[in-house]
CSV table of C-alpha atoms in Angstrom, one decimal:
chain,number,residue,atom,x,y,z
A,1,MET,CA,-25.2,-24.1,49.5
A,2,ALA,CA,-27.1,-21.4,47.7
A,3,ARG,CA,-26.9,-21.4,43.9
A,4,LYS,CA,-25.1,-18.5,42.3
A,5,THR,CA,-27.2,-15.9,40.5
A,6,LYS,CA,-26.7,-15.4,36.8
A,7,ALA,CA,-24.8,-12.2,37.4
A,8,GLU,CA,-22.4,-14.0,39.9
A,9,ALA,CA,-21.9,-16.9,37.4
A,10,GLU,CA,-21.0,-14.4,34.7
A,11,LYS,CA,-18.6,-12.6,37.0
A,12,THR,CA,-16.9,-15.9,37.7
A,13,LYS,CA,-16.7,-16.7,34.0
A,14,GLN,CA,-15.0,-13.3,33.3
A,15,ARG,CA,-12.6,-13.8,36.1
A,16,ILE,CA,-11.6,-17.2,34.7
A,17,LEU,CA,-11.0,-15.7,31.3
A,18,ASP,CA,-8.9,-12.8,32.7
A,19,GLU,CA,-6.7,-15.1,34.8
A,20,ALA,CA,-6.5,-17.6,32.0
A,21,LEU,CA,-4.7,-15.0,29.8
A,22,LYS,CA,-2.1,-14.5,32.5
A,23,VAL,CA,-1.4,-18.2,32.9
A,24,PHE,CA,-1.4,-19.0,29.2
A,25,SER,CA,0.9,-16.1,28.6
A,26,GLU,CA,3.4,-17.3,31.3
A,27,LYS,CA,3.3,-21.0,30.4
A,28,GLY,CA,2.0,-21.3,26.9
A,29,PHE,CA,-1.0,-23.4,25.9
A,30,MET,CA,0.4,-26.8,26.2
A,31,ARG,CA,2.0,-26.4,29.6
A,32,THR,CA,-1.0,-24.7,31.1
A,33,THR,CA,-3.5,-27.0,32.9
A,34,LEU,CA,-7.1,-26.2,34.0
A,35,ASN,CA,-5.8,-26.6,37.6
A,36,ASP,CA,-3.3,-23.8,36.9
A,37,VAL,CA,-6.2,-21.5,35.7
A,38,ALA,CA,-8.4,-22.6,38.6
A,39,MET,CA,-5.7,-21.7,41.2
A,40,GLU,CA,-5.0,-18.3,39.5
A,41,ALA,CA,-8.7,-17.5,39.4
A,42,ASP,CA,-9.4,-18.8,42.9
A,43,VAL,CA,-12.1,-21.2,41.7
A,44,THR,CA,-12.6,-24.9,41.5
A,45,ARG,CA,-12.0,-27.0,38.3
A,46,GLY,CA,-15.7,-27.7,38.5
A,47,ALA,CA,-16.4,-24.0,38.1
A,48,ILE,CA,-14.3,-23.9,34.9
A,49,TYR,CA,-16.1,-27.0,33.5
A,50,TRP,CA,-19.4,-25.3,34.3
A,51,HIS,CA,-18.5,-22.6,31.8
A,52,PHE,CA,-16.2,-24.3,29.4
A,53,LYS,CA,-16.1,-27.9,27.9
A,54,ASP,CA,-12.3,-28.0,27.9
A,55,LYS,CA,-9.1,-26.0,27.6
A,56,THR,CA,-9.6,-25.4,23.9
A,57,GLU,CA,-13.1,-23.9,24.4
A,58,LEU,CA,-11.7,-21.7,27.1
A,59,PHE,CA,-8.9,-20.6,24.7
A,60,ILE,CA,-11.4,-19.7,21.9
A,61,ALA,CA,-13.7,-17.8,24.4
A,62,LEU,CA,-10.6,-15.9,25.5
A,63,ALA,CA,-9.9,-14.9,21.9
A,64,GLU,CA,-13.4,-13.6,21.4
A,65,LYS,CA,-13.5,-11.7,24.7
A,66,ILE,CA,-10.2,-10.0,24.0
A,67,GLU,CA,-11.2,-9.0,20.4
A,68,LYS,CA,-14.4,-7.6,21.8
A,69,SER,CA,-12.8,-5.7,24.6
A,70,ALA,CA,-10.3,-4.2,22.2
A,71,GLY,CA,-13.2,-3.0,20.0
A,72,LEU,CA,-11.8,-5.2,17.2
A,73,ASP,CA,-14.6,-6.5,15.0
A,74,PHE,CA,-13.2,-8.1,11.9
A,75,ASN,CA,-16.6,-8.2,10.3
A,76,LYS,CA,-16.9,-4.5,10.8
A,77,ILE,CA,-13.4,-3.8,9.4
A,78,ILE,CA,-14.0,-5.8,6.3
A,79,ARG,CA,-17.3,-4.0,5.7
A,80,LEU,CA,-15.7,-0.6,5.6
A,81,SER,CA,-16.5,1.3,2.4
A,82,ILE,CA,-13.4,1.2,0.2
A,83,ARG,CA,-13.2,3.9,-2.5
A,84,SER,CA,-9.5,4.4,-2.6
A,85,LEU,CA,-6.1,3.1,-1.5
A,86,ASP,CA,-6.4,5.6,1.5
A,87,ASP,CA,-9.5,3.6,2.7
A,88,ILE,CA,-7.5,0.4,2.6
A,89,LYS,CA,-4.8,2.1,4.7
A,90,THR,CA,-7.5,3.2,7.2
A,91,ALA,CA,-8.6,-0.4,7.5
A,92,ILE,CA,-5.0,-1.6,8.1
A,93,MET,CA,-4.4,1.1,10.7
A,94,ILE,CA,-7.5,0.2,12.6
A,95,TYR,CA,-6.0,-3.2,13.1
A,96,MET,CA,-2.4,-2.1,13.6
A,97,ASN,CA,-3.3,0.5,16.2
A,98,THR,CA,-4.9,-2.3,18.3
A,99,PHE,CA,-1.4,-3.5,19.2
A,100,HIS,CA,-0.3,-0.1,20.3
A,101,GLU,CA,-3.5,0.7,22.3
A,102,ASN,CA,-4.6,-2.6,23.8
A,103,GLU,CA,-2.2,-4.5,26.1
A,104,SER,CA,-4.5,-7.5,26.5
A,105,TYR,CA,-4.9,-8.0,22.7
A,106,CYS,CA,-1.1,-7.6,22.3
A,107,SER,CA,-0.5,-10.2,24.9
A,108,PHE,CA,-3.0,-12.6,23.4
A,109,TYR,CA,-1.6,-12.2,19.9
A,110,GLU,CA,1.9,-12.9,21.2
A,111,LEU,CA,0.6,-16.0,23.0
A,112,VAL,CA,-1.1,-17.4,19.9
A,113,ARG,CA,1.9,-16.6,17.6
A,114,TYR,CA,4.8,-17.5,19.8
A,115,LYS,CA,3.7,-19.5,22.8
A,116,THR,CA,1.2,-22.0,21.3
A,117,GLU,CA,2.0,-25.4,19.9
A,118,TRP,CA,-0.5,-26.3,17.1
A,119,ILE,CA,-1.5,-29.7,18.3
A,120,HIS,CA,-4.5,-31.7,17.1
A,121,GLY,CA,-6.6,-30.4,20.1
A,122,LEU,CA,-6.2,-26.8,18.9
A,123,GLU,CA,-7.6,-27.5,15.5
A,124,PRO,CA,-10.7,-25.3,16.2
A,125,VAL,CA,-8.4,-22.3,17.0
A,126,LEU,CA,-6.3,-22.9,13.9
A,127,ILE,CA,-9.5,-23.2,11.7
A,128,ARG,CA,-10.8,-19.9,13.3
A,129,ASN,CA,-7.5,-18.1,12.5
A,130,ARG,CA,-7.4,-19.4,9.0
A,131,ARG,CA,-11.0,-18.4,8.4
A,132,ILE,CA,-10.3,-14.8,9.5
A,133,MET,CA,-7.2,-14.6,7.3
A,134,ASN,CA,-9.0,-16.0,4.2
A,135,GLN,CA,-12.0,-13.7,4.8
A,136,VAL,CA,-9.7,-10.6,5.0
A,137,ILE,CA,-7.9,-11.6,1.8
A,138,ARG,CA,-11.1,-12.4,0.0
A,139,VAL,CA,-12.6,-9.0,0.9
A,140,LEU,CA,-9.3,-7.2,-0.1
A,141,LYS,CA,-9.4,-9.0,-3.4
A,142,LYS,CA,-13.0,-7.9,-4.0
A,143,ASN,CA,-12.1,-4.3,-3.1
A,144,PHE,CA,-9.1,-4.3,-5.4
A,145,LYS,CA,-11.3,-5.4,-8.3
A,146,LEU,CA,-13.6,-2.5,-7.6
A,147,LEU,CA,-10.6,-0.1,-7.4
A,148,LYS,CA,-9.3,-1.4,-10.7
A,149,MET,CA,-12.6,-0.8,-12.4
A,150,ARG,CA,-12.6,2.8,-11.1
A,151,ASN,CA,-9.0,3.3,-12.2
A,152,LYS,CA,-7.8,3.8,-8.6
A,153,ILE,CA,-5.0,1.3,-8.9
A,154,ARG,CA,-2.5,0.3,-11.6
A,155,ASP,CA,-4.2,-1.3,-14.5
A,156,ASP,CA,-1.6,-4.1,-14.6
A,157,LEU,CA,-2.2,-5.0,-10.9
A,158,ASP,CA,-3.7,-8.4,-10.2
A,159,PRO,CA,-6.4,-8.0,-7.4
A,160,ASN,CA,-5.7,-11.4,-5.9
A,161,ARG,CA,-1.9,-10.9,-5.7
A,162,ALA,CA,-2.5,-7.3,-4.4
A,163,ALA,CA,-4.7,-8.6,-1.7
A,164,ILE,CA,-2.2,-11.2,-0.6
A,165,ALA,CA,0.6,-8.6,-0.7
A,166,VAL,CA,-1.3,-6.2,1.5
A,167,TYR,CA,-2.0,-8.9,4.0
A,168,ALA,CA,1.6,-10.1,4.0
A,169,PHE,CA,2.9,-6.6,4.4
A,170,MET,CA,0.7,-6.0,7.4
A,171,ALA,CA,1.6,-9.4,9.0
A,172,GLY,CA,5.2,-8.7,8.3
A,173,LEU,CA,5.2,-5.4,10.0
A,174,ILE,CA,3.6,-6.9,13.1
A,175,GLU,CA,6.1,-9.8,13.1
A,176,ILE,CA,9.0,-7.4,13.0
A,177,TRP,CA,7.5,-5.3,15.8
A,178,PHE,CA,7.0,-8.3,18.0
A,179,PHE,CA,10.5,-9.5,17.4
A,180,ASP,CA,12.0,-6.1,18.5
A,181,LYS,CA,9.5,-3.3,19.4
A,182,GLU,CA,12.4,-0.8,19.2
A,183,THR,CA,12.6,-1.3,15.4
A,184,PHE,CA,9.7,1.1,14.7
A,185,SER,CA,6.8,2.7,16.4
A,186,ILE,CA,3.3,1.6,15.4
A,187,LYS,CA,2.0,5.0,16.6
A,188,ASN,CA,4.6,7.1,14.8
A,189,ASP,CA,5.9,5.1,11.8
A,190,ALA,CA,3.4,2.5,10.6
A,191,SER,CA,1.2,5.0,8.8
A,192,GLU,CA,4.0,6.4,6.6
A,193,MET,CA,5.3,2.9,5.9
A,194,ILE,CA,1.9,1.7,4.7
A,195,ASP,CA,1.6,4.9,2.6
A,196,GLU,CA,4.9,4.1,0.9
A,197,PHE,CA,3.8,0.5,0.2
A,198,LEU,CA,0.4,1.3,-1.2
A,199,LYS,CA,1.9,4.1,-3.3
A,200,SER,CA,3.4,1.4,-5.5
A,201,MET,CA,-0.2,0.3,-6.4
A,202,SER,CA,-1.5,3.7,-7.4
A,203,PRO,CA,-2.0,4.5,-11.1
A,204,SER,CA,0.8,7.1,-10.9
A,205,ALA,CA,3.2,4.3,-10.2
A,206,ASN,CA,2.8,2.9,-13.8
């Protein structure tokens, strides 16, 4: 049998990732087997092991693929120039709009949050998610310190607590939206709600 070309191998890898999202979303991480993914992708288990060491590595690769396809680059977002509370709002909305605009990312987030049991084998995924969260909070804290020095936020505002509050507000909005997507529209309502929240941090709120 002729060996696959590099392009053919990459095509197979992408098909495995695409079909893995479908199976994981239907069954959850624990109940999905590599046999399930192989059948859905119409490949052998050997083909999966050629590209991925195990189910966890496949899961992490899927997360990276979906973030990339959604144009979601956390490193780029946290490097945005922050000169005002409006800039913080812009960074939040870049992320929030991903749920409205990208169905695959939305499905994967739902899978991770509501259909994944955090067992020992998934420790690398948990570590990755924790690292992203801590990085975002750390950068928000740094930017709130700068805004405080420039008198762009209340002088009694603690940058660390402000950073955690912003992260919690964003995560809470997403949680509510997933619980019942009729509650509010990310496209039409999120921007104004974020405005109202950040307004409480402005110097005029003193």
